[in-house]
Amino acid sequence: MLMKANGIQMNYEISGKQEVQTVMLSHSLGSSLVMWHPQMDLLEPYFVVLRYDTRGHGRSEAPKGPYTLELFGEDVIGLLDALEIDKVHFVGLSMGGMIGQCLALNHPNRLHSLILCDTSSIVTKEGQPAIQERIDTARNRGMQALVGPTMERWFTPSFISKNPPGLGIIRKQFLATPVEGYIGCNEAIRKLNYRDQLSGIKLPTLILVGEDDPGTPVAAAQAIHERIKNSKLVIIPSARHLSNVEQPKVFNEALLGFLRSL
């Protein structure tokens, strides 16, 4: 469904149990709300489940960038206000986890809890060239030139070799991502710098990371875990960046266990 929020049309889907707390799911760069399909059967019996397409992705508008993480945070608040939802458990993977940190720092009163998956709290000077290369490739050669290397970062070789249906869905969505939106979101990601503020997050926090994630590795998750007091860290074996897709059973058990413990 489409809803006007923070000045743009945002696409969202809402499902699950009624009159209970809401779990909000925020996807990675180059994906969309379809990324969360492996979690839906698990969450819907217990929660209202709100998925949305980040600005520049899926069926949400892709206005000319660059964007900022703070803008993404305001998009979330605008959508929650439009839907008259006061507070959510916020689950963000990769770029979604960066948005989650932004919300926890700037709008903690809108969150019950924070779940950060395969994400980072800072992009260092050394990480800038890789982002610039992605931007240049998308601008000059389109998403097709990026899909192969991206799938290799997102999934282990054994998962790719099995070619499960979920892989095709993720690949198709990546190719459908608007170039303008992809570039705008990369511009937001390259400015990520929340690490020194993380000790200010007092929300119940779960951190999930694929054991073999090359883009936001275990060390990045540990750095977040060390700074958010009383946070819980779970390392998911045999998974790269999209751990929720590659190892849904382990991911789901950790996620639901955490949410139901609150």
Coordinates of C-alpha atoms in Angstrom, one line a residue:
M1 CA 0.0 0.0 0.0
L2 CA 1.1 3.6 -0.6
M3 CA 1.0 6.3 2.0
K4 CA 2.3 9.9 1.8
A5 CA 4.9 10.3 4.6
N6 CA 7.6 13.0 5.0
G7 CA 6.8 14.4 1.6
I8 CA 7.1 11.2 -0.5
Q9 CA 4.9 8.2 -1.4
M10 CA 6.1 5.3 0.7
N11 CA 5.1 1.7 0.1
Y12 CA 4.3 -0.5 3.1
E13 CA 2.6 -3.7 4.1
I14 CA 1.0 -4.3 7.4
S15 CA -0.2 -7.8 8.6
G16 CA -0.2 -10.2 11.5
K17 CA -2.1 -10.2 14.9
Q18 CA -4.2 -7.2 15.8
E19 CA -4.1 -5.0 18.9
V20 CA -0.6 -6.1 20.0
Q21 CA 2.8 -4.5 19.7
T22 CA 4.2 -3.7 16.3
V23 CA 7.4 -5.1 14.8
M24 CA 8.8 -2.8 12.0
L25 CA 11.2 -4.3 9.4
S26 CA 13.7 -2.2 7.5
H27 CA 15.6 -3.8 4.6
S28 CA 19.2 -3.6 3.1
L29 CA 20.5 -1.4 0.4
G30 CA 19.4 -2.7 -3.0
S31 CA 16.4 -4.7 -1.6
S32 CA 12.8 -4.1 -0.5
L33 CA 10.2 -5.3 1.9
V34 CA 10.3 -8.7 0.0
M35 CA 13.6 -9.4 1.8
W36 CA 11.7 -10.2 5.0
H37 CA 9.5 -13.0 3.6
P38 CA 11.4 -15.7 5.6
Q39 CA 10.4 -13.9 8.9
M40 CA 6.7 -13.4 8.2
D41 CA 5.3 -16.8 9.3
L42 CA 7.3 -16.5 12.5
L43 CA 6.2 -13.0 13.5
E44 CA 2.6 -12.7 12.3
P45 CA 1.0 -15.0 15.0
Y46 CA 2.4 -12.8 17.8
F47 CA 2.8 -9.2 16.4
V48 CA 1.5 -6.6 14.1
V49 CA 4.2 -6.7 11.4
L50 CA 5.0 -3.5 9.4
R51 CA 7.3 -3.7 6.4
Y52 CA 8.2 -0.8 4.2
D53 CA 10.3 0.1 1.2
T54 CA 13.0 2.7 2.0
R55 CA 13.1 5.9 0.0
G56 CA 14.6 5.1 -3.4
H57 CA 13.7 1.4 -3.3
G58 CA 10.9 -0.9 -4.2
R59 CA 7.6 0.9 -4.8
S60 CA 8.5 3.9 -2.6
E61 CA 9.4 7.2 -4.4
A62 CA 13.0 7.7 -5.5
P63 CA 13.5 11.5 -5.6
K64 CA 16.8 12.9 -6.6
G65 CA 19.4 12.5 -3.9
P66 CA 21.7 12.6 -2.1
Y67 CA 19.8 11.3 0.9
T68 CA 20.9 11.1 4.6
L69 CA 20.3 8.6 7.4
E70 CA 18.5 11.3 9.3
L71 CA 16.2 11.7 6.4
F72 CA 15.5 8.0 6.4
G73 CA 14.7 8.3 10.1
E74 CA 12.2 11.1 9.5
D75 CA 10.6 8.9 6.8
V76 CA 10.0 6.2 9.4
I77 CA 8.6 8.6 11.9
G78 CA 6.4 10.1 9.2
L79 CA 5.1 6.7 8.3
L80 CA 4.4 5.7 11.9
D81 CA 2.6 9.0 12.5
A82 CA 0.5 8.5 9.3
L83 CA -0.5 5.0 10.5
E84 CA -1.1 6.2 14.0
I85 CA 1.5 3.8 15.5
D86 CA 3.1 5.1 18.6
K87 CA 6.0 2.7 19.2
V88 CA 7.6 -0.3 17.4
H89 CA 10.2 -3.0 17.9
F90 CA 12.6 -1.9 15.1
V91 CA 14.4 -4.6 13.1
G92 CA 16.9 -3.3 10.6
L93 CA 19.4 -5.2 8.4
S94 CA 22.5 -3.5 6.9
M95 CA 21.2 0.0 5.8
G96 CA 18.1 -0.8 7.9
G97 CA 20.3 -1.2 10.9
M98 CA 21.9 2.2 10.3
I99 CA 18.4 3.7 10.2
G100 CA 17.7 1.8 13.5
Q101 CA 20.7 3.4 15.2
C102 CA 19.5 6.8 13.9
L103 CA 16.1 6.3 15.4
A104 CA 17.4 5.0 18.7
L105 CA 19.6 8.1 19.1
N106 CA 17.1 10.7 17.9
H107 CA 13.6 9.1 18.6
P108 CA 14.1 6.6 21.4
N109 CA 10.6 7.3 22.7
R110 CA 9.2 5.7 19.5
L111 CA 10.9 2.3 20.0
H112 CA 10.2 -0.6 22.3
S113 CA 13.5 -2.3 21.3
L114 CA 16.2 -2.3 18.7
I115 CA 17.4 -5.3 16.6
L116 CA 20.5 -4.5 14.5
C117 CA 21.4 -7.1 11.9
D118 CA 24.5 -7.4 9.7
T119 CA 25.2 -3.7 10.1
S120 CA 27.9 -1.2 11.1
S121 CA 28.1 2.0 13.1
I122 CA 30.7 3.8 11.1
V123 CA 32.1 4.0 7.5
T124 CA 35.8 4.9 7.8
K125 CA 38.0 6.7 5.3
E126 CA 39.2 3.3 4.1
G127 CA 35.7 2.3 3.3
Q128 CA 34.9 5.3 1.1
P129 CA 36.5 4.0 -2.2
A130 CA 34.3 0.9 -2.3
I131 CA 31.2 3.0 -1.9
Q132 CA 32.4 5.4 -4.6
E133 CA 33.0 2.5 -6.9
R134 CA 29.5 1.2 -6.4
I135 CA 28.1 4.7 -7.1
D136 CA 30.2 5.0 -10.3
T137 CA 29.3 1.6 -11.5
A138 CA 25.5 2.1 -11.0
R139 CA 25.6 5.5 -12.7
N140 CA 27.7 4.4 -15.7
R141 CA 26.7 0.7 -16.2
G142 CA 23.5 0.2 -14.3
M143 CA 22.4 -2.4 -11.7
Q144 CA 23.2 -5.4 -13.9
A145 CA 26.9 -4.7 -13.5
L146 CA 26.6 -4.8 -9.7
V147 CA 24.3 -7.8 -9.2
G148 CA 27.0 -10.6 -9.4
P149 CA 29.4 -9.1 -6.9
T150 CA 26.5 -8.1 -4.6
M151 CA 25.1 -11.6 -4.5
E152 CA 28.6 -12.9 -3.7
R153 CA 28.8 -10.5 -0.7
W154 CA 25.3 -11.3 0.5
F155 CA 25.5 -15.1 0.3
T156 CA 28.0 -17.9 0.8
P157 CA 29.1 -19.9 -2.3
S158 CA 27.2 -23.0 -1.1
F159 CA 23.9 -21.1 -0.8
I160 CA 24.4 -19.6 -4.3
S161 CA 25.2 -23.0 -5.7
K162 CA 21.9 -24.4 -4.4
N163 CA 20.0 -21.6 -6.2
P164 CA 17.0 -21.6 -3.9
P165 CA 13.9 -19.6 -4.9
G166 CA 14.6 -16.9 -2.3
L167 CA 17.9 -16.1 -4.1
G168 CA 16.1 -15.4 -7.3
I169 CA 13.6 -13.1 -5.6
I170 CA 16.4 -11.1 -3.9
R171 CA 18.4 -10.9 -7.2
K172 CA 15.3 -9.7 -9.1
Q173 CA 14.6 -7.0 -6.5
F174 CA 18.2 -5.8 -6.7
L175 CA 18.0 -5.4 -10.4
A176 CA 14.7 -3.5 -10.1
T177 CA 16.2 -0.9 -7.7
P178 CA 16.1 2.5 -9.3
V179 CA 19.7 3.7 -10.0
E180 CA 18.9 7.2 -8.6
G181 CA 17.6 5.6 -5.3
Y182 CA 20.6 3.3 -5.1
I183 CA 23.1 6.1 -5.5
G184 CA 21.2 8.4 -3.1
C185 CA 21.2 5.7 -0.4
N186 CA 24.9 5.0 -0.9
E187 CA 25.5 8.7 -0.4
A188 CA 23.7 8.4 3.0
I189 CA 25.6 5.3 4.0
R190 CA 29.0 6.8 3.3
K191 CA 28.3 9.4 6.0
L192 CA 27.6 6.8 8.7
N193 CA 29.3 7.8 11.9
Y194 CA 27.3 6.8 15.0
R195 CA 29.9 4.7 16.9
D196 CA 30.9 7.3 19.5
Q197 CA 27.2 8.0 20.3
L198 CA 26.1 4.4 20.8
S199 CA 26.6 4.4 24.5
G200 CA 23.6 6.7 24.7
I201 CA 21.3 4.0 23.5
K202 CA 19.4 2.5 26.5
L203 CA 16.9 0.4 24.7
P204 CA 16.8 -3.4 24.9
T205 CA 19.0 -4.3 21.9
L206 CA 19.8 -7.5 20.0
I207 CA 22.6 -7.6 17.5
L208 CA 22.7 -10.4 14.8
V209 CA 25.5 -11.0 12.3
G210 CA 26.4 -13.7 9.8
E211 CA 29.7 -15.4 10.8
D212 CA 31.0 -14.9 7.3
D213 CA 29.6 -11.4 6.5
P214 CA 32.4 -9.6 4.5
G215 CA 30.7 -6.2 4.3
T216 CA 29.7 -5.6 7.9
P217 CA 31.8 -8.3 9.6
V218 CA 31.5 -9.8 13.1
A219 CA 34.0 -7.2 14.3
A220 CA 31.6 -4.4 13.4
A221 CA 28.8 -6.1 15.3
Q222 CA 31.1 -6.6 18.3
A223 CA 32.0 -2.9 18.2
I224 CA 28.3 -2.0 18.5
H225 CA 27.7 -4.7 21.2
E226 CA 30.5 -3.3 23.3
R227 CA 29.0 0.2 23.3
I228 CA 25.3 -0.5 23.9
K229 CA 25.0 -1.5 27.5
N230 CA 23.3 -4.9 28.2
S231 CA 22.9 -5.6 24.4
K232 CA 22.9 -9.2 23.3
L233 CA 25.1 -10.4 20.4
V234 CA 24.3 -13.5 18.3
I235 CA 26.7 -14.8 15.6
I236 CA 24.9 -16.8 12.9
P237 CA 27.0 -19.7 11.5
S238 CA 27.3 -20.3 7.7
A239 CA 25.8 -17.0 6.7
R240 CA 27.1 -13.9 4.9
H241 CA 25.3 -10.5 4.8
L242 CA 21.6 -11.4 4.4
S243 CA 21.7 -13.8 7.3
N244 CA 17.9 -13.6 7.6
V245 CA 17.5 -15.2 4.1
E246 CA 20.5 -17.6 4.2
Q247 CA 19.9 -19.0 7.7
P248 CA 16.3 -18.1 8.6
K249 CA 15.8 -20.8 11.2
V250 CA 18.7 -19.6 13.4
F251 CA 17.9 -16.0 12.7
N252 CA 14.2 -16.4 13.5
E253 CA 14.9 -18.3 16.7
A254 CA 17.1 -15.5 18.0
L255 CA 14.7 -12.8 16.9
L256 CA 11.6 -14.3 18.3
G257 CA 13.3 -15.4 21.5
F258 CA 14.5 -11.8 22.1
L259 CA 11.1 -10.2 21.3
R260 CA 9.2 -12.6 23.5
S261 CA 11.6 -12.1 26.4
L262 CA 10.7 -8.4 26.6

